[in-house]
C-alpha cells in the first residue's frame, strides 16, 4: 500500500512542469488581465471605470462595432461561398475533388502578414491590378481602397474561404444518394429535397463553421496590422496599441478591452453550442 | 433533369482563381525584373532571391525563429508526453481538467493572451517581458491544443492503458513500460504534432510583435518591417517562407496518410474537426470554453 502511494507522489511530481507552465503562461496571465481591468489608470484604485470608459467612448464603441461587423460580414459571406463551392466540388470526379481540396488546404496556410502583403502588391496604391486597370482605362478600382473597410473585408474573406470549405465539405459526404432517390420517388422536387432534407442535415455544420469563422476574424490581428496598421479602428488593433505601443500605454484599459474580446469569443462558442443542441434535438 | 456541370465548373473556376491569384501574383512579382503596365512581367530575374540570400538580417531572423521553435516545441514534447501519459494511464479522473487546460488556448486569441502576459512579466520577480523567454512560454501554450490532441489520440489508438497494464503484469516497471512499449508506438503521432506546431509557430506574428517586437526580430517581424520597402524583395521572402510551410505541411500529410490511413487535411482542420466531433457525438461542453 505504502509503495503505491509513494509511486503516485513521484508521478505527480512529473506533472509539475506542466502545471507550472499552465499557471505561468495561461491561467496566470488570464487572471491578471481580468484583475487588471478593474483598476484605475494608476493601478492602485479598484474601479469599474475602465469598462465605463469603453462604453462611453464613441471611439472604442466604434472599434467594437467595426470588429463585429467585419467578422459577421466576412463569416456570412465565406460560409455562403463555401456552401456553394463545396457542393460544386462534390460534383467532380474523385481525383479532381482531391486536387481542389489540396488547393483549399494549401491556401488556408496563406494568411497573416504574407497574405496582406500579397494583396498590397496586387491591389495597393501601386499594385499591379491598380496600375493595370488605370492604364487600360477601366475604372474598376477607382473607388477601391485596399487600406479601408472594403480591403479588409476582401482579405478576411480570402483567409476564411479555404477554412470554411474544408469544414463544410465533409458534411456533404453525409448526404446519401439514396435520400435523394427516396425523396424523388415520393414526389419531392430538387428544391423540396434541399429545403426539407439537405439543408437541415447540413445546418449544424454550417452554424458551427460560422461561429468558428466569426471567432477567427474577431481575434485576427496580423492581417489587419499589416494592411492598415493603426489607420482603421478595430478592437484587436486598439488592444495592441493600448498594451504595447510607444505612445499611449493604458494597460488597464487594454485589459478591459481584452476581457470584452474574450467574452465575445466565448459567447460565439457558447451560441454555437446552444444551436448545436437545438438542432440535434430536432433531428432526433 | 441532370443539372449542368458547366455551372459548377464556373463556380470552381472562379474560386480557384480567387484563391490562387494572390499566390501566383506574388510569385511572379518575386521573379519579375520590370513589370509596370503589362499583364505579365516584361523580364524575369533571380536577383531578388540572390539579394535575399545575401541579407544577413534574413538569416538572423531565421535563426531566431528556429531557436524559438526548437525551444518551445522541444519543451512541449518533453513536458506534454509524460503529462498526458501519466494522466491517461494513472489519473484518468483528471482527464477533463487536462483537456480543459489544453484546449483553452484555442478560444483565447493571442492578442488577448498577450495582454495578460505583459501584465504578469513586465515587473515583479520574473521580469522577462521583452525577452525571447516570454515568447517561449507563450508559444508553449499556443501549441498546447495541437500537442494534446496528437499525443492523446495516438495513446488512444494503441490502447495505451491496456498495454501498460499488460507490461506491468509481466514485471516491467512503469518507466520500462512507457519506454519500450508505449513510446515506440506513438513516435510517429508525436512527429506529426511536432511538425504541425513548427508550421504554426513559423507563421506566428501577434505574440512576437506584442511581446518582444523589434528587440528579437523573428521572420514574421522581419517580414512586417520589410512591407513598405522593396516589394520584389519582400515577395521573394514571402515565397521562400511559404514554400517552407508547404514543405512542412506536405510532410505532415504524407506521414498522417501513411500512418493513420485517414486523411488529415491541415492543422486547423485537425483541431476543428475535434471540436465538431465533440458537438456531434455527445454535445458535451468544452470545459475550457465556458
PDB file of N, CA and C in Angstrom, chain A residues 7 12 14 18 21 24-26 29 32-33 36 88-89 91-92 98 100 105-108 111 113-114 117-118 122 128 132 154 158 165-167 190 205 221-222 225-226 236 239 255 265-266 269-270 272-273 277, chain B residues 8 12 18-19 22 26 35 38 80 83 86 94 98 101 104 109 111-112 115-117 119-121 137 140-141 174 205-206 209 220 227 231 234-235 241-242 246 253 265-266 268-269 276 279 283-285 289-290:
ATOM      1  N   UNK A   7       4.764   5.828  -5.123  1.00  0.00           N
ATOM      2  CA  UNK A   7       4.862   5.910  -6.586  1.00  0.00           C
ATOM      3  C   UNK A   7       3.970   7.015  -7.129  1.00  0.00           C
ATOM      4  N   UNK A  12       3.065  12.321  -9.630  1.00  0.00           N
ATOM      5  CA  UNK A  12       2.538  13.683  -9.517  1.00  0.00           C
ATOM      6  C   UNK A  12       3.644  14.708  -9.718  1.00  0.00           C
ATOM      7  N   UNK A  14       6.067  14.488 -11.639  1.00  0.00           N
ATOM      8  CA  UNK A  14       6.341  14.625 -13.070  1.00  0.00           C
ATOM      9  C   UNK A  14       5.345  15.558 -13.746  1.00  0.00           C
ATOM     10  N   UNK A  18       4.306  20.830 -16.216  1.00  0.00           N
ATOM     11  CA  UNK A  18       3.096  21.194 -16.971  1.00  0.00           C
ATOM     12  C   UNK A  18       2.241  22.177 -16.179  1.00  0.00           C
ATOM     13  N   UNK A  21       3.767  25.617 -16.172  1.00  0.00           N
ATOM     14  CA  UNK A  21       3.609  26.335 -17.434  1.00  0.00           C
ATOM     15  C   UNK A  21       2.172  26.831 -17.612  1.00  0.00           C
ATOM     16  N   UNK A  24       1.722  29.670 -15.218  1.00  0.00           N
ATOM     17  CA  UNK A  24       2.566  30.813 -15.556  1.00  0.00           C
ATOM     18  C   UNK A  24       2.185  31.503 -16.847  1.00  0.00           C
ATOM     19  N   UNK A  25       1.741  30.744 -17.837  1.00  0.00           N
ATOM     20  CA  UNK A  25       1.544  31.362 -19.141  1.00  0.00           C
ATOM     21  C   UNK A  25       0.122  31.280 -19.669  1.00  0.00           C
ATOM     22  N   UNK A  26      -0.757  30.573 -18.931  1.00  0.00           N
ATOM     23  CA  UNK A  26      -2.127  30.508 -19.421  1.00  0.00           C
ATOM     24  C   UNK A  26      -3.103  31.088 -18.393  1.00  0.00           C
ATOM     25  N   UNK A  29      -1.754  34.720 -16.529  1.00  0.00           N
ATOM     26  CA  UNK A  29      -1.993  35.935 -17.320  1.00  0.00           C
ATOM     27  C   UNK A  29      -3.470  36.258 -17.499  1.00  0.00           C
ATOM     28  N   UNK A  32      -4.642  37.692 -14.313  1.00  0.00           N
ATOM     29  CA  UNK A  32      -4.031  39.018 -14.174  1.00  0.00           C
ATOM     30  C   UNK A  32      -4.740  40.036 -15.050  1.00  0.00           C
ATOM     31  N   UNK A  33      -5.108  39.601 -16.249  1.00  0.00           N
ATOM     32  CA  UNK A  33      -5.779  40.531 -17.162  1.00  0.00           C
ATOM     33  C   UNK A  33      -7.148  40.937 -16.607  1.00  0.00           C
ATOM     34  N   UNK A  36      -6.622  43.168 -13.632  1.00  0.00           N
ATOM     35  CA  UNK A  36      -6.098  44.459 -14.059  1.00  0.00           C
ATOM     36  C   UNK A  36      -7.178  45.346 -14.666  1.00  0.00           C
ATOM     37  N   UNK A  88     -20.332  22.330 -55.276  1.00  0.00           N
ATOM     38  CA  UNK A  88     -19.802  22.197 -56.633  1.00  0.00           C
ATOM     39  C   UNK A  88     -18.640  21.207 -56.667  1.00  0.00           C
ATOM     40  N   UNK A  89     -17.821  21.251 -55.623  1.00  0.00           N
ATOM     41  CA  UNK A  89     -16.675  20.333 -55.586  1.00  0.00           C
ATOM     42  C   UNK A  89     -17.157  18.884 -55.652  1.00  0.00           C
ATOM     43  N   UNK A  91     -19.369  17.639 -57.186  1.00  0.00           N
ATOM     44  CA  UNK A  91     -19.878  17.248 -58.497  1.00  0.00           C
ATOM     45  C   UNK A  91     -18.793  16.706 -59.420  1.00  0.00           C
ATOM     46  N   UNK A  92     -17.542  16.848 -59.006  1.00  0.00           N
ATOM     47  CA  UNK A  92     -16.464  16.422 -59.893  1.00  0.00           C
ATOM     48  C   UNK A  92     -15.975  15.022 -59.532  1.00  0.00           C
ATOM     49  N   UNK A  98     -10.040  15.701 -54.925  1.00  0.00           N
ATOM     50  CA  UNK A  98      -8.843  15.709 -54.080  1.00  0.00           C
ATOM     51  C   UNK A  98      -7.938  16.879 -54.404  1.00  0.00           C
ATOM     52  N   UNK A 100      -8.794  19.756 -55.712  1.00  0.00           N
ATOM     53  CA  UNK A 100      -9.398  21.016 -55.257  1.00  0.00           C
ATOM     54  C   UNK A 100      -9.235  21.176 -53.742  1.00  0.00           C
ATOM     55  N   UNK A 105      -6.549  23.497 -48.946  1.00  0.00           N
ATOM     56  CA  UNK A 105      -5.634  23.263 -47.838  1.00  0.00           C
ATOM     57  C   UNK A 105      -4.383  24.131 -47.954  1.00  0.00           C
ATOM     58  N   UNK A 106      -3.869  24.196 -49.177  1.00  0.00           N
ATOM     59  CA  UNK A 106      -2.659  24.969 -49.429  1.00  0.00           C
ATOM     60  C   UNK A 106      -2.883  26.453 -49.134  1.00  0.00           C
ATOM     61  N   UNK A 107      -4.011  26.962 -49.630  1.00  0.00           N
ATOM     62  CA  UNK A 107      -4.236  28.393 -49.459  1.00  0.00           C
ATOM     63  C   UNK A 107      -4.654  28.731 -48.029  1.00  0.00           C
ATOM     64  N   UNK A 108      -5.134  27.725 -47.279  1.00  0.00           N
ATOM     65  CA  UNK A 108      -5.526  28.042 -45.901  1.00  0.00           C
ATOM     66  C   UNK A 108      -4.287  28.353 -45.057  1.00  0.00           C
ATOM     67  N   UNK A 111      -1.862  33.196 -44.882  1.00  0.00           N
ATOM     68  CA  UNK A 111      -2.633  34.181 -44.117  1.00  0.00           C
ATOM     69  C   UNK A 111      -1.681  35.110 -43.383  1.00  0.00           C
ATOM     70  N   UNK A 113       0.596  38.192 -42.263  1.00  0.00           N
ATOM     71  CA  UNK A 113       1.431  39.184 -42.941  1.00  0.00           C
ATOM     72  C   UNK A 113       1.662  38.850 -44.418  1.00  0.00           C
ATOM     73  N   UNK A 114       2.068  37.608 -44.761  1.00  0.00           N
ATOM     74  CA  UNK A 114       2.312  37.320 -46.174  1.00  0.00           C
ATOM     75  C   UNK A 114       1.078  37.562 -47.037  1.00  0.00           C
ATOM     76  N   UNK A 117       0.509  41.230 -47.562  1.00  0.00           N
ATOM     77  CA  UNK A 117       1.499  41.735 -48.496  1.00  0.00           C
ATOM     78  C   UNK A 117       1.094  41.438 -49.929  1.00  0.00           C
ATOM     79  N   UNK A 118       0.628  40.199 -50.142  1.00  0.00           N
ATOM     80  CA  UNK A 118       0.193  39.786 -51.461  1.00  0.00           C
ATOM     81  C   UNK A 118      -0.879  40.719 -52.012  1.00  0.00           C
ATOM     82  N   UNK A 122      -0.842  43.456 -55.231  1.00  0.00           N
ATOM     83  CA  UNK A 122      -1.810  43.300 -56.325  1.00  0.00           C
ATOM     84  C   UNK A 122      -2.767  44.479 -56.420  1.00  0.00           C
ATOM     85  N   UNK A 128      -0.303  45.946 -58.896  1.00  0.00           N
ATOM     86  CA  UNK A 128      -0.306  45.544 -60.298  1.00  0.00           C
ATOM     87  C   UNK A 128      -1.653  45.786 -60.956  1.00  0.00           C
ATOM     88  N   UNK A 132      -2.650  48.425 -63.755  1.00  0.00           N
ATOM     89  CA  UNK A 132      -3.101  47.827 -64.997  1.00  0.00           C
ATOM     90  C   UNK A 132      -4.448  48.392 -65.421  1.00  0.00           C
ATOM     91  N   UNK A 154     -12.098  42.078 -48.054  1.00  0.00           N
ATOM     92  CA  UNK A 154     -11.600  41.232 -49.141  1.00  0.00           C
ATOM     93  C   UNK A 154     -10.548  40.253 -48.623  1.00  0.00           C
ATOM     94  N   UNK A 158     -10.747  36.183 -47.923  1.00  0.00           N
ATOM     95  CA  UNK A 158      -9.773  35.284 -48.541  1.00  0.00           C
ATOM     96  C   UNK A 158      -9.297  34.223 -47.561  1.00  0.00           C
ATOM     97  N   UNK A 165     -14.453  25.952 -46.486  1.00  0.00           N
ATOM     98  CA  UNK A 165     -14.666  24.840 -47.421  1.00  0.00           C
ATOM     99  C   UNK A 165     -14.247  23.518 -46.773  1.00  0.00           C
ATOM    100  N   UNK A 166     -13.095  23.548 -46.120  1.00  0.00           N
ATOM    101  CA  UNK A 166     -12.612  22.306 -45.527  1.00  0.00           C
ATOM    102  C   UNK A 166     -13.494  21.843 -44.373  1.00  0.00           C
ATOM    103  N   UNK A 167     -14.164  22.798 -43.724  1.00  0.00           N
ATOM    104  CA  UNK A 167     -15.046  22.405 -42.632  1.00  0.00           C
ATOM    105  C   UNK A 167     -16.403  21.905 -43.129  1.00  0.00           C
ATOM    106  N   UNK A 190     -36.300  18.730 -56.526  1.00  0.00           N
ATOM    107  CA  UNK A 190     -34.956  19.008 -56.046  1.00  0.00           C
ATOM    108  C   UNK A 190     -35.002  20.064 -54.951  1.00  0.00           C
ATOM    109  N   UNK A 205     -23.455  21.803 -39.269  1.00  0.00           N
ATOM    110  CA  UNK A 205     -22.118  22.060 -39.767  1.00  0.00           C
ATOM    111  C   UNK A 205     -21.972  23.513 -40.214  1.00  0.00           C
ATOM    112  N   UNK A 221      -5.324  39.509 -35.973  1.00  0.00           N
ATOM    113  CA  UNK A 221      -4.544  40.702 -35.692  1.00  0.00           C
ATOM    114  C   UNK A 221      -3.490  40.945 -36.764  1.00  0.00           C
ATOM    115  N   UNK A 222      -2.732  39.904 -37.104  1.00  0.00           N
ATOM    116  CA  UNK A 222      -1.608  40.076 -38.025  1.00  0.00           C
ATOM    117  C   UNK A 222      -2.050  40.655 -39.365  1.00  0.00           C
ATOM    118  N   UNK A 225      -3.116  44.257 -39.000  1.00  0.00           N
ATOM    119  CA  UNK A 225      -1.962  45.091 -38.660  1.00  0.00           C
ATOM    120  C   UNK A 225      -1.126  45.386 -39.903  1.00  0.00           C
ATOM    121  N   UNK A 226      -0.888  44.350 -40.692  1.00  0.00           N
ATOM    122  CA  UNK A 226      -0.061  44.538 -41.879  1.00  0.00           C
ATOM    123  C   UNK A 226      -0.750  45.425 -42.905  1.00  0.00           C
ATOM    124  N   UNK A 236      -9.022  44.509 -32.120  1.00  0.00           N
ATOM    125  CA  UNK A 236      -7.725  43.877 -31.865  1.00  0.00           C
ATOM    126  C   UNK A 236      -6.580  44.882 -32.011  1.00  0.00           C
ATOM    127  N   UNK A 239      -6.537  47.129 -28.834  1.00  0.00           N
ATOM    128  CA  UNK A 239      -5.951  46.452 -27.676  1.00  0.00           C
ATOM    129  C   UNK A 239      -4.435  46.473 -27.793  1.00  0.00           C
ATOM    130  N   UNK A 255      -6.653  45.886 -20.829  1.00  0.00           N
ATOM    131  CA  UNK A 255      -7.135  44.658 -20.187  1.00  0.00           C
ATOM    132  C   UNK A 255      -8.639  44.557 -20.271  1.00  0.00           C
ATOM    133  N   UNK A 265     -15.779  36.152 -27.861  1.00  0.00           N
ATOM    134  CA  UNK A 265     -15.426  34.891 -28.500  1.00  0.00           C
ATOM    135  C   UNK A 265     -16.042  33.715 -27.776  1.00  0.00           C
ATOM    136  N   UNK A 266     -15.989  33.768 -26.437  1.00  0.00           N
ATOM    137  CA  UNK A 266     -16.598  32.677 -25.690  1.00  0.00           C
ATOM    138  C   UNK A 266     -18.106  32.676 -25.916  1.00  0.00           C
ATOM    139  N   UNK A 269     -18.789  30.902 -29.132  1.00  0.00           N
ATOM    140  CA  UNK A 269     -18.680  29.455 -28.956  1.00  0.00           C
ATOM    141  C   UNK A 269     -19.912  28.907 -28.220  1.00  0.00           C
ATOM    142  N   UNK A 270     -20.343  29.652 -27.219  1.00  0.00           N
ATOM    143  CA  UNK A 270     -21.496  29.238 -26.428  1.00  0.00           C
ATOM    144  C   UNK A 270     -22.746  29.189 -27.302  1.00  0.00           C
ATOM    145  N   UNK A 272     -22.853  28.817 -30.490  1.00  0.00           N
ATOM    146  CA  UNK A 272     -22.684  27.690 -31.378  1.00  0.00           C
ATOM    147  C   UNK A 272     -23.143  26.397 -30.708  1.00  0.00           C
ATOM    148  N   UNK A 273     -22.748  26.250 -29.450  1.00  0.00           N
ATOM    149  CA  UNK A 273     -23.096  25.041 -28.728  1.00  0.00           C
ATOM    150  C   UNK A 273     -24.600  24.920 -28.523  1.00  0.00           C
ATOM    151  N   UNK A 277     -27.165  22.014 -29.954  1.00  0.00           N
ATOM    152  CA  UNK A 277     -28.056  21.227 -29.124  1.00  0.00           C
ATOM    153  C   UNK A 277     -29.467  21.255 -29.671  1.00  0.00           C
TER     154      UNK A 277
ATOM    155  N   UNK B   8     -21.207  24.335 -62.233  1.00  0.00           N
ATOM    156  CA  UNK B   8     -20.234  24.010 -61.191  1.00  0.00           C
ATOM    157  C   UNK B   8     -18.810  24.327 -61.634  1.00  0.00           C
ATOM    158  N   UNK B  12     -16.283  26.734 -59.530  1.00  0.00           N
ATOM    159  CA  UNK B  12     -14.966  26.274 -59.088  1.00  0.00           C
ATOM    160  C   UNK B  12     -13.857  27.071 -59.761  1.00  0.00           C
ATOM    161  N   UNK B  18      -9.702  33.041 -57.497  1.00  0.00           N
ATOM    162  CA  UNK B  18      -9.627  33.955 -56.352  1.00  0.00           C
ATOM    163  C   UNK B  18      -8.553  33.494 -55.361  1.00  0.00           C
ATOM    164  N   UNK B  19      -8.483  32.186 -55.177  1.00  0.00           N
ATOM    165  CA  UNK B  19      -7.532  31.672 -54.196  1.00  0.00           C
ATOM    166  C   UNK B  19      -6.096  31.704 -54.702  1.00  0.00           C
ATOM    167  N   UNK B  22      -3.523  35.704 -55.724  1.00  0.00           N
ATOM    168  CA  UNK B  22      -2.543  36.359 -54.852  1.00  0.00           C
ATOM    169  C   UNK B  22      -1.223  35.594 -54.773  1.00  0.00           C
ATOM    170  N   UNK B  26       2.215  36.989 -56.336  1.00  0.00           N
ATOM    171  CA  UNK B  26       3.391  37.216 -55.501  1.00  0.00           C
ATOM    172  C   UNK B  26       4.606  36.492 -56.075  1.00  0.00           C
ATOM    173  N   UNK B  35       8.088  45.320 -64.447  1.00  0.00           N
ATOM    174  CA  UNK B  35       6.682  44.910 -64.555  1.00  0.00           C
ATOM    175  C   UNK B  35       5.814  46.088 -64.140  1.00  0.00           C
ATOM    176  N   UNK B  38       2.016  45.897 -67.890  1.00  0.00           N
ATOM    177  CA  UNK B  38       1.655  44.772 -68.742  1.00  0.00           C
ATOM    178  C   UNK B  38       1.014  43.683 -67.893  1.00  0.00           C
ATOM    179  N   UNK B  80       4.801  17.536 -22.265  1.00  0.00           N
ATOM    180  CA  UNK B  80       3.448  17.021 -22.519  1.00  0.00           C
ATOM    181  C   UNK B  80       3.394  15.505 -22.588  1.00  0.00           C
ATOM    182  N   UNK B  83       3.193  14.054 -19.157  1.00  0.00           N
ATOM    183  CA  UNK B  83       1.977  14.548 -18.510  1.00  0.00           C
ATOM    184  C   UNK B  83       0.733  13.813 -19.026  1.00  0.00           C
ATOM    185  N   UNK B  86       0.841  10.054 -18.041  1.00  0.00           N
ATOM    186  CA  UNK B  86       0.537   9.787 -16.633  1.00  0.00           C
ATOM    187  C   UNK B  86      -0.944   9.993 -16.343  1.00  0.00           C
ATOM    188  N   UNK B  94      -8.774  12.896 -13.842  1.00  0.00           N
ATOM    189  CA  UNK B  94      -8.402  14.297 -14.107  1.00  0.00           C
ATOM    190  C   UNK B  94      -8.365  14.638 -15.584  1.00  0.00           C
ATOM    191  N   UNK B  98      -7.329  18.237 -17.627  1.00  0.00           N
ATOM    192  CA  UNK B  98      -6.222  18.360 -18.564  1.00  0.00           C
ATOM    193  C   UNK B  98      -6.728  18.840 -19.921  1.00  0.00           C
ATOM    194  N   UNK B 101      -7.580  22.533 -19.807  1.00  0.00           N
ATOM    195  CA  UNK B 101      -6.379  23.367 -19.818  1.00  0.00           C
ATOM    196  C   UNK B 101      -5.719  23.357 -21.186  1.00  0.00           C
ATOM    197  N   UNK B 104      -8.071  25.334 -23.850  1.00  0.00           N
ATOM    198  CA  UNK B 104      -8.366  26.745 -23.582  1.00  0.00           C
ATOM    199  C   UNK B 104      -7.663  27.721 -24.538  1.00  0.00           C
ATOM    200  N   UNK B 109      -7.602  34.301 -28.258  1.00  0.00           N
ATOM    201  CA  UNK B 109      -6.683  34.729 -29.317  1.00  0.00           C
ATOM    202  C   UNK B 109      -5.399  35.313 -28.725  1.00  0.00           C
ATOM    203  N   UNK B 111      -3.911  37.969 -29.207  1.00  0.00           N
ATOM    204  CA  UNK B 111      -3.999  39.381 -28.849  1.00  0.00           C
ATOM    205  C   UNK B 111      -4.498  39.551 -27.422  1.00  0.00           C
ATOM    206  N   UNK B 112      -5.370  38.648 -26.967  1.00  0.00           N
ATOM    207  CA  UNK B 112      -5.855  38.701 -25.590  1.00  0.00           C
ATOM    208  C   UNK B 112      -4.810  38.099 -24.645  1.00  0.00           C
ATOM    209  N   UNK B 115      -2.049  40.458 -23.581  1.00  0.00           N
ATOM    210  CA  UNK B 115      -2.374  41.492 -22.584  1.00  0.00           C
ATOM    211  C   UNK B 115      -1.991  41.014 -21.186  1.00  0.00           C
ATOM    212  N   UNK B 116      -2.426  39.787 -20.848  1.00  0.00           N
ATOM    213  CA  UNK B 116      -2.123  39.244 -19.533  1.00  0.00           C
ATOM    214  C   UNK B 116      -0.647  38.962 -19.345  1.00  0.00           C
ATOM    215  N   UNK B 117      -0.006  38.436 -20.383  1.00  0.00           N
ATOM    216  CA  UNK B 117       1.413  38.104 -20.279  1.00  0.00           C
ATOM    217  C   UNK B 117       2.250  39.346 -20.000  1.00  0.00           C
ATOM    218  N   UNK B 119       1.251  42.020 -18.548  1.00  0.00           N
ATOM    219  CA  UNK B 119       0.967  42.446 -17.175  1.00  0.00           C
ATOM    220  C   UNK B 119       1.796  41.633 -16.165  1.00  0.00           C
ATOM    221  N   UNK B 120       1.803  40.308 -16.339  1.00  0.00           N
ATOM    222  CA  UNK B 120       2.470  39.444 -15.360  1.00  0.00           C
ATOM    223  C   UNK B 120       3.982  39.604 -15.386  1.00  0.00           C
ATOM    224  N   UNK B 121       4.564  39.758 -16.572  1.00  0.00           N
ATOM    225  CA  UNK B 121       6.016  39.680 -16.656  1.00  0.00           C
ATOM    226  C   UNK B 121       6.734  41.011 -16.879  1.00  0.00           C
ATOM    227  N   UNK B 137       7.401  30.705 -23.504  1.00  0.00           N
ATOM    228  CA  UNK B 137       6.256  30.342 -22.674  1.00  0.00           C
ATOM    229  C   UNK B 137       4.952  30.502 -23.434  1.00  0.00           C
ATOM    230  N   UNK B 140       4.607  27.838 -25.995  1.00  0.00           N
ATOM    231  CA  UNK B 140       4.293  26.550 -25.366  1.00  0.00           C
ATOM    232  C   UNK B 140       2.779  26.409 -25.224  1.00  0.00           C
ATOM    233  N   UNK B 141       2.139  27.492 -24.769  1.00  0.00           N
ATOM    234  CA  UNK B 141       0.688  27.479 -24.595  1.00  0.00           C
ATOM    235  C   UNK B 141      -0.031  27.471 -25.949  1.00  0.00           C
ATOM    236  N   UNK B 174       7.036   0.992 -14.443  1.00  0.00           N
ATOM    237  CA  UNK B 174       6.259   1.977 -15.184  1.00  0.00           C
ATOM    238  C   UNK B 174       7.087   2.620 -16.290  1.00  0.00           C
ATOM    239  N   UNK B 205       2.693  35.781 -35.498  1.00  0.00           N
ATOM    240  CA  UNK B 205       3.124  37.176 -35.518  1.00  0.00           C
ATOM    241  C   UNK B 205       2.651  37.953 -34.293  1.00  0.00           C
ATOM    242  N   UNK B 206       1.408  37.721 -33.868  1.00  0.00           N
ATOM    243  CA  UNK B 206       0.815  38.557 -32.819  1.00  0.00           C
ATOM    244  C   UNK B 206       1.644  38.551 -31.534  1.00  0.00           C
ATOM    245  N   UNK B 209       5.152  40.158 -32.058  1.00  0.00           N
ATOM    246  CA  UNK B 209       5.149  41.609 -32.207  1.00  0.00           C
ATOM    247  C   UNK B 209       4.819  42.312 -30.893  1.00  0.00           C
ATOM    248  N   UNK B 220       8.657  36.679 -39.045  1.00  0.00           N
ATOM    249  CA  UNK B 220       7.411  37.416 -39.306  1.00  0.00           C
ATOM    250  C   UNK B 220       7.579  38.912 -39.033  1.00  0.00           C
ATOM    251  N   UNK B 227       7.617  45.298 -45.263  1.00  0.00           N
ATOM    252  CA  UNK B 227       6.419  45.515 -46.082  1.00  0.00           C
ATOM    253  C   UNK B 227       6.486  46.758 -46.943  1.00  0.00           C
ATOM    254  N   UNK B 231       9.144  45.874 -52.808  1.00  0.00           N
ATOM    255  CA  UNK B 231       8.105  44.876 -52.996  1.00  0.00           C
ATOM    256  C   UNK B 231       8.640  43.571 -53.554  1.00  0.00           C
ATOM    257  N   UNK B 234      10.487  41.627 -50.875  1.00  0.00           N
ATOM    258  CA  UNK B 234       9.532  41.070 -49.914  1.00  0.00           C
ATOM    259  C   UNK B 234       8.796  39.884 -50.522  1.00  0.00           C
ATOM    260  N   UNK B 235       8.467  39.988 -51.815  1.00  0.00           N
ATOM    261  CA  UNK B 235       7.829  38.849 -52.476  1.00  0.00           C
ATOM    262  C   UNK B 235       8.710  37.617 -52.383  1.00  0.00           C
ATOM    263  N   UNK B 241       9.388  31.689 -47.618  1.00  0.00           N
ATOM    264  CA  UNK B 241       8.769  31.300 -46.366  1.00  0.00           C
ATOM    265  C   UNK B 241       7.592  30.374 -46.606  1.00  0.00           C
ATOM    266  N   UNK B 242       6.806  30.705 -47.621  1.00  0.00           N
ATOM    267  CA  UNK B 242       5.609  29.915 -47.888  1.00  0.00           C
ATOM    268  C   UNK B 242       5.975  28.515 -48.398  1.00  0.00           C
ATOM    269  N   UNK B 246       4.732  24.983 -46.850  1.00  0.00           N
ATOM    270  CA  UNK B 246       4.107  23.942 -47.663  1.00  0.00           C
ATOM    271  C   UNK B 246       4.848  22.624 -47.509  1.00  0.00           C
ATOM    272  N   UNK B 253       1.086  15.715 -44.073  1.00  0.00           N
ATOM    273  CA  UNK B 253       0.030  14.995 -44.780  1.00  0.00           C
ATOM    274  C   UNK B 253       0.485  13.592 -45.150  1.00  0.00           C
ATOM    275  N   UNK B 265      -6.482  16.977 -43.045  1.00  0.00           N
ATOM    276  CA  UNK B 265      -6.233  17.962 -44.091  1.00  0.00           C
ATOM    277  C   UNK B 265      -5.251  19.032 -43.666  1.00  0.00           C
ATOM    278  N   UNK B 266      -5.444  19.637 -42.529  1.00  0.00           N
ATOM    279  CA  UNK B 266      -4.450  20.610 -42.119  1.00  0.00           C
ATOM    280  C   UNK B 266      -4.515  20.757 -40.617  1.00  0.00           C
ATOM    281  N   UNK B 268      -5.358  23.256 -38.765  1.00  0.00           N
ATOM    282  CA  UNK B 268      -6.564  23.891 -38.279  1.00  0.00           C
ATOM    283  C   UNK B 268      -7.727  22.927 -38.344  1.00  0.00           C
ATOM    284  N   UNK B 269      -7.811  22.282 -39.482  1.00  0.00           N
ATOM    285  CA  UNK B 269      -8.917  21.353 -39.679  1.00  0.00           C
ATOM    286  C   UNK B 269      -8.852  20.258 -38.637  1.00  0.00           C
ATOM    287  N   UNK B 276     -15.784  19.539 -33.679  1.00  0.00           N
ATOM    288  CA  UNK B 276     -17.033  19.103 -34.279  1.00  0.00           C
ATOM    289  C   UNK B 276     -17.415  17.736 -33.764  1.00  0.00           C
ATOM    290  N   UNK B 279     -19.172  18.115 -30.647  1.00  0.00           N
ATOM    291  CA  UNK B 279     -20.543  18.581 -30.768  1.00  0.00           C
ATOM    292  C   UNK B 279     -21.444  17.446 -31.224  1.00  0.00           C
ATOM    293  N   UNK B 283     -22.502  16.258 -27.591  1.00  0.00           N
ATOM    294  CA  UNK B 283     -22.804  17.650 -27.267  1.00  0.00           C
ATOM    295  C   UNK B 283     -22.210  18.071 -25.933  1.00  0.00           C
ATOM    296  N   UNK B 284     -21.111  17.461 -25.573  1.00  0.00           N
ATOM    297  CA  UNK B 284     -20.519  17.842 -24.305  1.00  0.00           C
ATOM    298  C   UNK B 284     -19.917  19.222 -24.432  1.00  0.00           C
ATOM    299  N   UNK B 285     -20.058  19.979 -23.404  1.00  0.00           N
ATOM    300  CA  UNK B 285     -19.471  21.313 -23.421  1.00  0.00           C
ATOM    301  C   UNK B 285     -17.963  21.159 -23.359  1.00  0.00           C
ATOM    302  N   UNK B 289     -13.985  26.330 -22.788  1.00  0.00           N
ATOM    303  CA  UNK B 289     -14.655  27.457 -23.422  1.00  0.00           C
ATOM    304  C   UNK B 289     -15.668  28.122 -22.514  1.00  0.00           C
ATOM    305  N   UNK B 290     -15.942  27.489 -21.406  1.00  0.00           N
ATOM    306  CA  UNK B 290     -17.027  28.001 -20.558  1.00  0.00           C
ATOM    307  C   UNK B 290     -16.554  29.163 -19.717  1.00  0.00           C
TER     308      UNK B 290
END
